[in-house]
Structure formats: structure tokens, C-alpha cells
Amino acid sequence: MGLSLLLDLFRRWVLVAPVGLIGLALDYCYEKLLLEGFLRESLVGPGPFFDPSEFPDLQTLQDHHHQILEEVVSLRGSLKMPLLQNVDTTQEWEADGRWETLILKVYNTEIEDNLRRLPTLRRLLEGLGGSVPTAMVSVLRPGGHIRPHFGYYNGVLRYHLGLLVPKAPEPPLRLGIRVGQRYATWRLGQPLMFDDCYEHEVWNQSDGERIVLFLDVVRPLPGIYAVINSMFIFAMRFHPTVLGYKRRAPISHHNAAA
């Protein structure tokens, strides 16, 4: 047996194999202990949709939806909001250049350049603290279709607050969202909550823009599950995708004169 073959066997079974086994073990823990455990132990049920009234702290956002929209409209009058595809270069379900986003915080990493431009919303988010680790303004232009996709972590629930909702005759549902096998649309000043780990898609076949406040809200969990969830959310701020958001999300990055 030659030296090169011995070295190759050493690399495969001593160096590579343990790393692969560790990876498989981590994947198993993630699937069984986190995703399935969170779904089973969720204090608000498995979804896909949830009753927003079970999250009374978020009522303050509904109470101020007019002021939030006024600040968003004013901002868009002077600066161009970035397309998500220019902020998240990893996603493959962009809406044909019709999905604008203003990311304010992601896994509790604040985008200061964006937050300072929406003072009312900033104050409201600060009041909610760590219960809302991610927040952004989402604009879907007419003709936009966010293709079917799903999230990877169900320790948070997705919250949409309708800020600007164009009228769209029904049926068919010309402005809507599908989560799993269920369909919904937005109402002005009213929230939708769902688990984005179910496959979902969004479309706007109306004549106007749809603007929502888009949040991730910590899923209510008991005991050790809540502790694990908090640890995971904290760790996510160091993920390369989140660090990429911090570099690319500031609105001044997309507006030379900002």
C-alpha cells in the first residue's frame, strides 16, 4: 500500500468522516429538536395562520399604522428603496424586480441608517424589544409575484400589517398570499400572522402597490424550548447572510446622494 493511498485513507476516515458525522448530527438535532419540537410545543398552535389577538403588545402598531405609512411615503418621495434582490443575493424567488424592501433590523441587528428615517416606527419597535427580532417595510408593486418558497426557522412567526392595500375585485384573488393550502389577503390597518416555514407565495395583480410592515415575532414556547429559541436567535446575528444585510441594506447604499 503506497504512501499516497495511506494519506488518502487518513484524510477520508480520520479528517473528513467525523466532520460529516457531526454535520449529520447537527442536522438531526435541528430537524427533530428545534423544528419539530417548536411545532409540537408551540403555545399558539402549529399554524399555518395565527390569531394576532394572542399578541396584544403588537396592537400599538395597528394604532399607529397611519403615522407609519406617512413616514414611509415621505421617505419614498425622496429616496429609492432597494429591491430585495439587491440586498439578499442568496434568494431565488424575487418578484421580477417589483419587490422593494427597507430592512430595519434583522435578528436584532439594527440597520441604523434606515431606522433613523422612520422615527415613529423606530420608537414603536424599541418598545417591543427582543420580541420582534426582525422588521422591515415591504412594497410589492403591481404585477409582482413572489414565487413559492419557505422559511428555514419556525422559532419566529411572520407578521404583516397592512399599510397600503389597493382595492382588487374578487374572485379571483388578485392580491393575496397562499400559506400551505390556505389563502388570505390584506386589510388596511389589520395584521396577518403565519408560519413562513410552510410553503408560501405572494402576488399582486391589482393596479396599485401593496405596502406592509413585515415582522418576525418570537414564537411563544414553554421552558427550555424558549431558552433554546432565544439562544438561536442571538446566534443568528453572526450568520453570514445577516452580516451581508448589514452591509447592503442601508438605504444610503442604494442612493448616492443620501
PDB file of C-alpha atoms in Angstrom:
ATOM      1  CA  MET A   1       0.000   0.000   0.000  1.00  0.00           C
ATOM      2  CA  GLY A   2       1.575   3.240  -1.147  1.00  0.00           C
ATOM      3  CA  LEU A   3       2.052   6.320   0.986  1.00  0.00           C
ATOM      4  CA  SER A   4      -0.383   8.353  -1.126  1.00  0.00           C
ATOM      5  CA  LEU A   5      -3.124   5.759  -0.573  1.00  0.00           C
ATOM      6  CA  LEU A   6      -2.486   5.743   3.166  1.00  0.00           C
ATOM      7  CA  LEU A   7      -2.694   9.523   3.255  1.00  0.00           C
ATOM      8  CA  ASP A   8      -5.940   9.421   1.277  1.00  0.00           C
ATOM      9  CA  LEU A   9      -7.453   6.889   3.676  1.00  0.00           C
ATOM     10  CA  PHE A  10      -6.324   9.007   6.626  1.00  0.00           C
ATOM     11  CA  ARG A  11      -7.966  12.082   5.123  1.00  0.00           C
ATOM     12  CA  ARG A  12     -11.216  10.259   4.353  1.00  0.00           C
ATOM     13  CA  TRP A  13     -11.718   8.381   7.626  1.00  0.00           C
ATOM     14  CA  VAL A  14      -9.901  10.475  10.206  1.00  0.00           C
ATOM     15  CA  LEU A  15     -10.482  14.009   8.942  1.00  0.00           C
ATOM     16  CA  VAL A  16     -13.483  14.024   6.593  1.00  0.00           C
ATOM     17  CA  ALA A  17     -15.761  11.330   8.040  1.00  0.00           C
ATOM     18  CA  PRO A  18     -16.036  12.813  11.573  1.00  0.00           C
ATOM     19  CA  VAL A  19     -16.868  16.226  10.138  1.00  0.00           C
ATOM     20  CA  GLY A  20     -19.590  14.649   8.016  1.00  0.00           C
ATOM     21  CA  LEU A  21     -20.972  12.755  11.003  1.00  0.00           C
ATOM     22  CA  ILE A  22     -21.023  15.913  13.095  1.00  0.00           C
ATOM     23  CA  GLY A  23     -22.883  17.674  10.292  1.00  0.00           C
ATOM     24  CA  LEU A  24     -25.462  14.878  10.131  1.00  0.00           C
ATOM     25  CA  ALA A  25     -25.882  15.008  13.915  1.00  0.00           C
ATOM     26  CA  LEU A  26     -26.429  18.769  13.826  1.00  0.00           C
ATOM     27  CA  ASP A  27     -28.954  18.425  11.005  1.00  0.00           C
ATOM     28  CA  TYR A  28     -30.815  15.784  13.014  1.00  0.00           C
ATOM     29  CA  CYS A  29     -30.873  17.984  16.125  1.00  0.00           C
ATOM     30  CA  TYR A  30     -32.071  20.949  14.077  1.00  0.00           C
ATOM     31  CA  GLU A  31     -34.889  18.961  12.452  1.00  0.00           C
ATOM     32  CA  LYS A  32     -36.028  16.899  15.445  1.00  0.00           C
ATOM     33  CA  LEU A  33     -35.294  19.057  18.473  1.00  0.00           C
ATOM     34  CA  LEU A  34     -35.906  22.509  17.035  1.00  0.00           C
ATOM     35  CA  LEU A  35     -38.274  22.483  14.070  1.00  0.00           C
ATOM     36  CA  GLU A  36     -40.445  19.542  15.125  1.00  0.00           C
ATOM     37  CA  GLY A  37     -40.142  20.374  18.815  1.00  0.00           C
ATOM     38  CA  PHE A  38     -41.146  24.006  18.321  1.00  0.00           C
ATOM     39  CA  LEU A  39     -44.127  22.943  16.212  1.00  0.00           C
ATOM     40  CA  ARG A  40     -45.232  20.392  18.809  1.00  0.00           C
ATOM     41  CA  GLU A  41     -44.722  22.628  21.856  1.00  0.00           C
ATOM     42  CA  SER A  42     -45.932  25.922  20.365  1.00  0.00           C
ATOM     43  CA  LEU A  43     -48.199  27.762  22.810  1.00  0.00           C
ATOM     44  CA  VAL A  44     -50.199  29.250  19.916  1.00  0.00           C
ATOM     45  CA  GLY A  45     -50.641  26.080  17.871  1.00  0.00           C
ATOM     46  CA  PRO A  46     -48.976  24.839  14.675  1.00  0.00           C
ATOM     47  CA  GLY A  47     -50.468  27.300  12.176  1.00  0.00           C
ATOM     48  CA  PRO A  48     -50.189  27.981   9.334  1.00  0.00           C
ATOM     49  CA  PHE A  49     -52.147  31.120  10.328  1.00  0.00           C
ATOM     50  CA  PHE A  50     -52.420  32.573  13.844  1.00  0.00           C
ATOM     51  CA  ASP A  51     -54.747  34.883  15.730  1.00  0.00           C
ATOM     52  CA  PRO A  52     -52.962  38.259  16.138  1.00  0.00           C
ATOM     53  CA  SER A  53     -55.054  38.993  19.249  1.00  0.00           C
ATOM     54  CA  GLU A  54     -52.846  36.478  21.090  1.00  0.00           C
ATOM     55  CA  PHE A  55     -50.044  39.044  20.735  1.00  0.00           C
ATOM     56  CA  PRO A  56     -51.584  42.117  22.435  1.00  0.00           C
ATOM     57  CA  ASP A  57     -48.282  44.020  22.573  1.00  0.00           C
ATOM     58  CA  LEU A  58     -48.438  44.370  18.779  1.00  0.00           C
ATOM     59  CA  GLN A  59     -51.691  46.346  18.980  1.00  0.00           C
ATOM     60  CA  THR A  60     -49.641  49.535  19.262  1.00  0.00           C
ATOM     61  CA  LEU A  61     -48.515  49.029  15.656  1.00  0.00           C
ATOM     62  CA  GLN A  62     -52.116  48.881  14.460  1.00  0.00           C
ATOM     63  CA  ASP A  63     -52.924  52.004  16.453  1.00  0.00           C
ATOM     64  CA  HIS A  64     -50.197  53.914  14.596  1.00  0.00           C
ATOM     65  CA  HIS A  65     -50.480  52.441  11.112  1.00  0.00           C
ATOM     66  CA  HIS A  66     -51.438  55.804   9.574  1.00  0.00           C
ATOM     67  CA  GLN A  67     -48.349  57.536  11.004  1.00  0.00           C
ATOM     68  CA  ILE A  68     -46.120  54.662   9.906  1.00  0.00           C
ATOM     69  CA  LEU A  69     -47.444  54.892   6.344  1.00  0.00           C
ATOM     70  CA  GLU A  70     -46.997  58.674   6.259  1.00  0.00           C
ATOM     71  CA  GLU A  71     -43.315  58.302   7.145  1.00  0.00           C
ATOM     72  CA  VAL A  72     -42.831  55.535   4.573  1.00  0.00           C
ATOM     73  CA  VAL A  73     -44.495  57.588   1.823  1.00  0.00           C
ATOM     74  CA  SER A  74     -42.403  60.637   2.736  1.00  0.00           C
ATOM     75  CA  LEU A  75     -39.210  58.590   2.639  1.00  0.00           C
ATOM     76  CA  ARG A  76     -40.031  57.056  -0.726  1.00  0.00           C
ATOM     77  CA  GLY A  77     -40.699  60.520  -2.081  1.00  0.00           C
ATOM     78  CA  SER A  78     -37.059  61.469  -1.606  1.00  0.00           C
ATOM     79  CA  LEU A  79     -35.113  58.194  -1.683  1.00  0.00           C
ATOM     80  CA  LYS A  80     -35.287  54.971  -3.655  1.00  0.00           C
ATOM     81  CA  MET A  81     -35.991  51.877  -1.577  1.00  0.00           C
ATOM     82  CA  PRO A  82     -33.794  48.924  -2.585  1.00  0.00           C
ATOM     83  CA  LEU A  83     -35.090  45.804  -4.264  1.00  0.00           C
ATOM     84  CA  LEU A  84     -34.740  42.728  -2.076  1.00  0.00           C
ATOM     85  CA  GLN A  85     -32.667  41.027  -4.770  1.00  0.00           C
ATOM     86  CA  ASN A  86     -30.039  43.750  -4.282  1.00  0.00           C
ATOM     87  CA  VAL A  87     -29.944  43.198  -0.517  1.00  0.00           C
ATOM     88  CA  ASP A  88     -30.277  39.420  -0.244  1.00  0.00           C
ATOM     89  CA  THR A  89     -28.192  37.967  -3.051  1.00  0.00           C
ATOM     90  CA  THR A  90     -28.931  34.391  -1.930  1.00  0.00           C
ATOM     91  CA  GLN A  91     -32.686  34.324  -2.528  1.00  0.00           C
ATOM     92  CA  GLU A  92     -34.094  32.829  -5.717  1.00  0.00           C
ATOM     93  CA  TRP A  93     -37.751  33.841  -5.513  1.00  0.00           C
ATOM     94  CA  GLU A  94     -37.578  37.569  -6.157  1.00  0.00           C
ATOM     95  CA  ALA A  95     -40.638  39.229  -7.659  1.00  0.00           C
ATOM     96  CA  ASP A  96     -39.317  40.170 -11.107  1.00  0.00           C
ATOM     97  CA  GLY A  97     -37.806  43.413  -9.833  1.00  0.00           C
ATOM     98  CA  ARG A  98     -41.083  44.505  -8.194  1.00  0.00           C
ATOM     99  CA  TRP A  99     -40.324  43.816  -4.510  1.00  0.00           C
ATOM    100  CA  GLU A 100     -38.876  46.774  -2.595  1.00  0.00           C
ATOM    101  CA  THR A 101     -37.727  46.382   0.993  1.00  0.00           C
ATOM    102  CA  LEU A 102     -36.431  48.631   3.729  1.00  0.00           C
ATOM    103  CA  ILE A 103     -34.846  46.394   6.348  1.00  0.00           C
ATOM    104  CA  LEU A 104     -34.850  47.993   9.800  1.00  0.00           C
ATOM    105  CA  LYS A 105     -33.481  45.154  11.912  1.00  0.00           C
ATOM    106  CA  VAL A 106     -32.670  41.516  11.282  1.00  0.00           C
ATOM    107  CA  TYR A 107     -32.184  39.091  14.181  1.00  0.00           C
ATOM    108  CA  ASN A 108     -31.822  42.145  16.442  1.00  0.00           C
ATOM    109  CA  THR A 109     -29.055  43.620  14.275  1.00  0.00           C
ATOM    110  CA  GLU A 110     -30.260  47.177  13.694  1.00  0.00           C
ATOM    111  CA  ILE A 111     -29.805  48.990  10.385  1.00  0.00           C
ATOM    112  CA  GLU A 112     -29.294  52.451  11.861  1.00  0.00           C
ATOM    113  CA  ASP A 113     -29.313  54.278   8.523  1.00  0.00           C
ATOM    114  CA  ASN A 114     -32.846  53.020   7.845  1.00  0.00           C
ATOM    115  CA  LEU A 115     -34.282  53.212  11.357  1.00  0.00           C
ATOM    116  CA  ARG A 116     -33.427  56.883  11.792  1.00  0.00           C
ATOM    117  CA  ARG A 117     -35.564  57.766   8.771  1.00  0.00           C
ATOM    118  CA  LEU A 118     -38.769  56.326  10.291  1.00  0.00           C
ATOM    119  CA  PRO A 119     -38.829  57.777  13.829  1.00  0.00           C
ATOM    120  CA  THR A 120     -42.364  56.701  14.767  1.00  0.00           C
ATOM    121  CA  LEU A 121     -41.764  53.119  13.733  1.00  0.00           C
ATOM    122  CA  ARG A 122     -38.386  53.123  15.425  1.00  0.00           C
ATOM    123  CA  ARG A 123     -39.938  54.194  18.716  1.00  0.00           C
ATOM    124  CA  LEU A 124     -42.624  51.515  18.453  1.00  0.00           C
ATOM    125  CA  LEU A 125     -40.101  48.784  17.673  1.00  0.00           C
ATOM    126  CA  GLU A 126     -37.907  49.842  20.582  1.00  0.00           C
ATOM    127  CA  GLY A 127     -40.938  49.452  22.834  1.00  0.00           C
ATOM    128  CA  LEU A 128     -41.384  45.864  21.650  1.00  0.00           C
ATOM    129  CA  GLY A 129     -37.746  44.968  22.311  1.00  0.00           C
ATOM    130  CA  GLY A 130     -36.460  41.486  21.573  1.00  0.00           C
ATOM    131  CA  SER A 131     -39.925  40.046  20.945  1.00  0.00           C
ATOM    132  CA  VAL A 132     -39.570  41.387  17.385  1.00  0.00           C
ATOM    133  CA  PRO A 133     -36.060  40.422  16.205  1.00  0.00           C
ATOM    134  CA  THR A 134     -36.665  41.288  12.532  1.00  0.00           C
ATOM    135  CA  ALA A 135     -38.554  44.185  10.944  1.00  0.00           C
ATOM    136  CA  MET A 136     -38.811  45.740   7.521  1.00  0.00           C
ATOM    137  CA  VAL A 137     -41.148  47.623   5.207  1.00  0.00           C
ATOM    138  CA  SER A 138     -42.204  45.530   2.210  1.00  0.00           C
ATOM    139  CA  VAL A 139     -43.551  47.036  -1.026  1.00  0.00           C
ATOM    140  CA  LEU A 140     -44.898  44.780  -3.768  1.00  0.00           C
ATOM    141  CA  ARG A 141     -45.544  46.646  -6.992  1.00  0.00           C
ATOM    142  CA  PRO A 142     -48.357  45.774  -9.426  1.00  0.00           C
ATOM    143  CA  GLY A 143     -47.579  42.606 -11.352  1.00  0.00           C
ATOM    144  CA  GLY A 144     -45.214  41.324  -8.668  1.00  0.00           C
ATOM    145  CA  HIS A 145     -45.191  37.618  -7.828  1.00  0.00           C
ATOM    146  CA  ILE A 146     -43.027  36.284  -5.018  1.00  0.00           C
ATOM    147  CA  ARG A 147     -42.667  32.691  -6.099  1.00  0.00           C
ATOM    148  CA  PRO A 148     -43.361  29.692  -3.793  1.00  0.00           C
ATOM    149  CA  HIS A 149     -40.717  29.331  -1.107  1.00  0.00           C
ATOM    150  CA  PHE A 150     -40.431  28.555   2.598  1.00  0.00           C
ATOM    151  CA  GLY A 151     -38.500  29.762   5.621  1.00  0.00           C
ATOM    152  CA  TYR A 152     -35.987  27.631   7.455  1.00  0.00           C
ATOM    153  CA  TYR A 153     -36.666  28.512  11.091  1.00  0.00           C
ATOM    154  CA  ASN A 154     -40.000  28.310  12.895  1.00  0.00           C
ATOM    155  CA  GLY A 155     -38.856  29.844  16.167  1.00  0.00           C
ATOM    156  CA  VAL A 156     -40.381  33.061  14.835  1.00  0.00           C
ATOM    157  CA  LEU A 157     -43.766  33.847  13.276  1.00  0.00           C
ATOM    158  CA  ARG A 158     -44.300  36.180  10.349  1.00  0.00           C
ATOM    159  CA  TYR A 159     -46.462  39.294  10.881  1.00  0.00           C
ATOM    160  CA  HIS A 160     -47.792  41.533   8.109  1.00  0.00           C
ATOM    161  CA  LEU A 161     -49.594  44.794   8.936  1.00  0.00           C
ATOM    162  CA  GLY A 162     -51.468  46.305   6.001  1.00  0.00           C
ATOM    163  CA  LEU A 163     -50.261  49.897   5.490  1.00  0.00           C
ATOM    164  CA  LEU A 164     -51.414  50.443   1.895  1.00  0.00           C
ATOM    165  CA  VAL A 165     -53.757  47.884   0.365  1.00  0.00           C
ATOM    166  CA  PRO A 166     -55.159  48.543  -3.127  1.00  0.00           C
ATOM    167  CA  LYS A 167     -58.700  47.510  -3.901  1.00  0.00           C
ATOM    168  CA  ALA A 168     -58.815  44.380  -6.029  1.00  0.00           C
ATOM    169  CA  PRO A 169     -62.117  42.839  -7.145  1.00  0.00           C
ATOM    170  CA  GLU A 170     -62.671  39.210  -6.121  1.00  0.00           C
ATOM    171  CA  PRO A 171     -62.864  36.486  -7.299  1.00  0.00           C
ATOM    172  CA  PRO A 172     -60.279  35.605  -8.344  1.00  0.00           C
ATOM    173  CA  LEU A 173     -57.951  36.696  -5.564  1.00  0.00           C
ATOM    174  CA  ARG A 174     -55.876  39.283  -7.430  1.00  0.00           C
ATOM    175  CA  LEU A 175     -53.959  40.435  -4.344  1.00  0.00           C
ATOM    176  CA  GLY A 176     -53.122  37.712  -1.891  1.00  0.00           C
ATOM    177  CA  ILE A 177     -50.941  35.196  -0.142  1.00  0.00           C
ATOM    178  CA  ARG A 178     -51.027  31.413  -0.040  1.00  0.00           C
ATOM    179  CA  VAL A 179     -49.609  29.653   3.031  1.00  0.00           C
ATOM    180  CA  GLY A 180     -49.709  25.883   2.717  1.00  0.00           C
ATOM    181  CA  GLN A 181     -53.160  25.211   1.257  1.00  0.00           C
ATOM    182  CA  ARG A 182     -54.810  28.315   2.715  1.00  0.00           C
ATOM    183  CA  TYR A 183     -55.316  31.712   1.105  1.00  0.00           C
ATOM    184  CA  ALA A 184     -55.663  35.217   2.527  1.00  0.00           C
ATOM    185  CA  THR A 185     -55.373  38.872   1.594  1.00  0.00           C
ATOM    186  CA  TRP A 186     -54.516  42.065   3.487  1.00  0.00           C
ATOM    187  CA  ARG A 187     -56.788  44.677   5.048  1.00  0.00           C
ATOM    188  CA  LEU A 188     -55.818  48.249   5.790  1.00  0.00           C
ATOM    189  CA  GLY A 189     -54.589  48.553   9.365  1.00  0.00           C
ATOM    190  CA  GLN A 190     -55.127  44.845  10.042  1.00  0.00           C
ATOM    191  CA  PRO A 191     -52.472  42.174  10.658  1.00  0.00           C
ATOM    192  CA  LEU A 192     -51.894  38.718   9.226  1.00  0.00           C
ATOM    193  CA  MET A 193     -49.757  36.209  11.118  1.00  0.00           C
ATOM    194  CA  PHE A 194     -48.432  32.939   9.746  1.00  0.00           C
ATOM    195  CA  ASP A 195     -45.586  30.430   9.962  1.00  0.00           C
ATOM    196  CA  ASP A 196     -43.314  31.037   6.988  1.00  0.00           C
ATOM    197  CA  CYS A 197     -41.880  27.506   7.234  1.00  0.00           C
ATOM    198  CA  TYR A 198     -44.977  26.436   5.334  1.00  0.00           C
ATOM    199  CA  GLU A 199     -44.535  26.908   1.607  1.00  0.00           C
ATOM    200  CA  HIS A 200     -45.958  30.308   0.703  1.00  0.00           C
ATOM    201  CA  GLU A 201     -46.203  32.731  -2.180  1.00  0.00           C
ATOM    202  CA  VAL A 202     -47.476  36.274  -2.689  1.00  0.00           C
ATOM    203  CA  TRP A 203     -48.894  38.046  -5.726  1.00  0.00           C
ATOM    204  CA  ASN A 204     -50.183  41.495  -6.645  1.00  0.00           C
ATOM    205  CA  GLN A 205     -52.267  41.561  -9.804  1.00  0.00           C
ATOM    206  CA  SER A 206     -54.035  44.772  -8.761  1.00  0.00           C
ATOM    207  CA  ASP A 207     -53.418  48.252 -10.143  1.00  0.00           C
ATOM    208  CA  GLY A 208     -51.683  49.617  -7.039  1.00  0.00           C
ATOM    209  CA  GLU A 209     -48.795  48.999  -4.668  1.00  0.00           C
ATOM    210  CA  ARG A 210     -49.195  46.796  -1.624  1.00  0.00           C
ATOM    211  CA  ILE A 211     -47.229  48.042   1.391  1.00  0.00           C
ATOM    212  CA  VAL A 212     -46.982  46.062   4.625  1.00  0.00           C
ATOM    213  CA  LEU A 213     -44.973  46.258   7.804  1.00  0.00           C
ATOM    214  CA  PHE A 214     -43.171  42.899   7.842  1.00  0.00           C
ATOM    215  CA  LEU A 215     -42.017  41.485  11.190  1.00  0.00           C
ATOM    216  CA  ASP A 216     -40.697  38.284  12.672  1.00  0.00           C
ATOM    217  CA  VAL A 217     -42.195  37.759  16.130  1.00  0.00           C
ATOM    218  CA  VAL A 218     -40.738  35.296  18.629  1.00  0.00           C
ATOM    219  CA  ARG A 219     -42.935  32.184  18.816  1.00  0.00           C
ATOM    220  CA  PRO A 220     -44.310  31.608  22.329  1.00  0.00           C
ATOM    221  CA  LEU A 221     -42.754  28.401  23.676  1.00  0.00           C
ATOM    222  CA  PRO A 222     -42.523  26.782  27.121  1.00  0.00           C
ATOM    223  CA  GLY A 223     -39.486  26.347  29.341  1.00  0.00           C
ATOM    224  CA  ILE A 224     -36.327  25.003  27.778  1.00  0.00           C
ATOM    225  CA  TYR A 225     -37.714  25.464  24.256  1.00  0.00           C
ATOM    226  CA  ALA A 226     -37.976  29.209  24.848  1.00  0.00           C
ATOM    227  CA  VAL A 227     -34.387  29.265  26.140  1.00  0.00           C
ATOM    228  CA  ILE A 228     -33.093  27.358  23.096  1.00  0.00           C
ATOM    229  CA  ASN A 229     -35.031  29.681  20.809  1.00  0.00           C
ATOM    230  CA  SER A 230     -33.515  32.767  22.439  1.00  0.00           C
ATOM    231  CA  MET A 231     -30.020  31.320  22.077  1.00  0.00           C
ATOM    232  CA  PHE A 232     -30.566  30.508  18.407  1.00  0.00           C
ATOM    233  CA  ILE A 233     -31.960  33.973  17.637  1.00  0.00           C
ATOM    234  CA  PHE A 234     -28.952  35.544  19.361  1.00  0.00           C
ATOM    235  CA  ALA A 235     -26.527  33.363  17.401  1.00  0.00           C
ATOM    236  CA  MET A 236     -28.182  34.220  14.089  1.00  0.00           C
ATOM    237  CA  ARG A 237     -26.863  37.776  14.201  1.00  0.00           C
ATOM    238  CA  PHE A 238     -23.446  36.320  13.341  1.00  0.00           C
ATOM    239  CA  HIS A 239     -24.699  34.375  10.316  1.00  0.00           C
ATOM    240  CA  PRO A 240     -23.052  35.439   7.012  1.00  0.00           C
ATOM    241  CA  THR A 241     -26.450  36.280   5.476  1.00  0.00           C
ATOM    242  CA  VAL A 242     -27.283  38.615   8.357  1.00  0.00           C
ATOM    243  CA  LEU A 243     -23.855  40.240   8.143  1.00  0.00           C
ATOM    244  CA  GLY A 244     -24.496  40.719   4.430  1.00  0.00           C
ATOM    245  CA  TYR A 245     -27.761  42.508   5.207  1.00  0.00           C
ATOM    246  CA  LYS A 246     -25.898  44.868   7.494  1.00  0.00           C
ATOM    247  CA  ARG A 247     -23.638  45.875   4.601  1.00  0.00           C
ATOM    248  CA  ARG A 248     -26.206  46.024   1.811  1.00  0.00           C
ATOM    249  CA  ALA A 249     -29.483  47.036   3.491  1.00  0.00           C
ATOM    250  CA  PRO A 250     -28.765  50.732   4.333  1.00  0.00           C
ATOM    251  CA  ILE A 251     -30.827  52.894   2.003  1.00  0.00           C
ATOM    252  CA  SER A 252     -27.902  55.280   1.517  1.00  0.00           C
ATOM    253  CA  HIS A 253     -26.028  52.358  -0.069  1.00  0.00           C
ATOM    254  CA  HIS A 254     -28.582  52.495  -2.905  1.00  0.00           C
ATOM    255  CA  ASN A 255     -28.869  56.296  -3.141  1.00  0.00           C
ATOM    256  CA  ALA A 256     -25.663  58.138  -3.944  1.00  0.00           C
ATOM    257  CA  ALA A 257     -26.903  61.469  -2.587  1.00  0.00           C
ATOM    258  CA  ALA A 258     -28.338  60.105   0.654  1.00  0.00           C
TER     259      ALA A 258
END
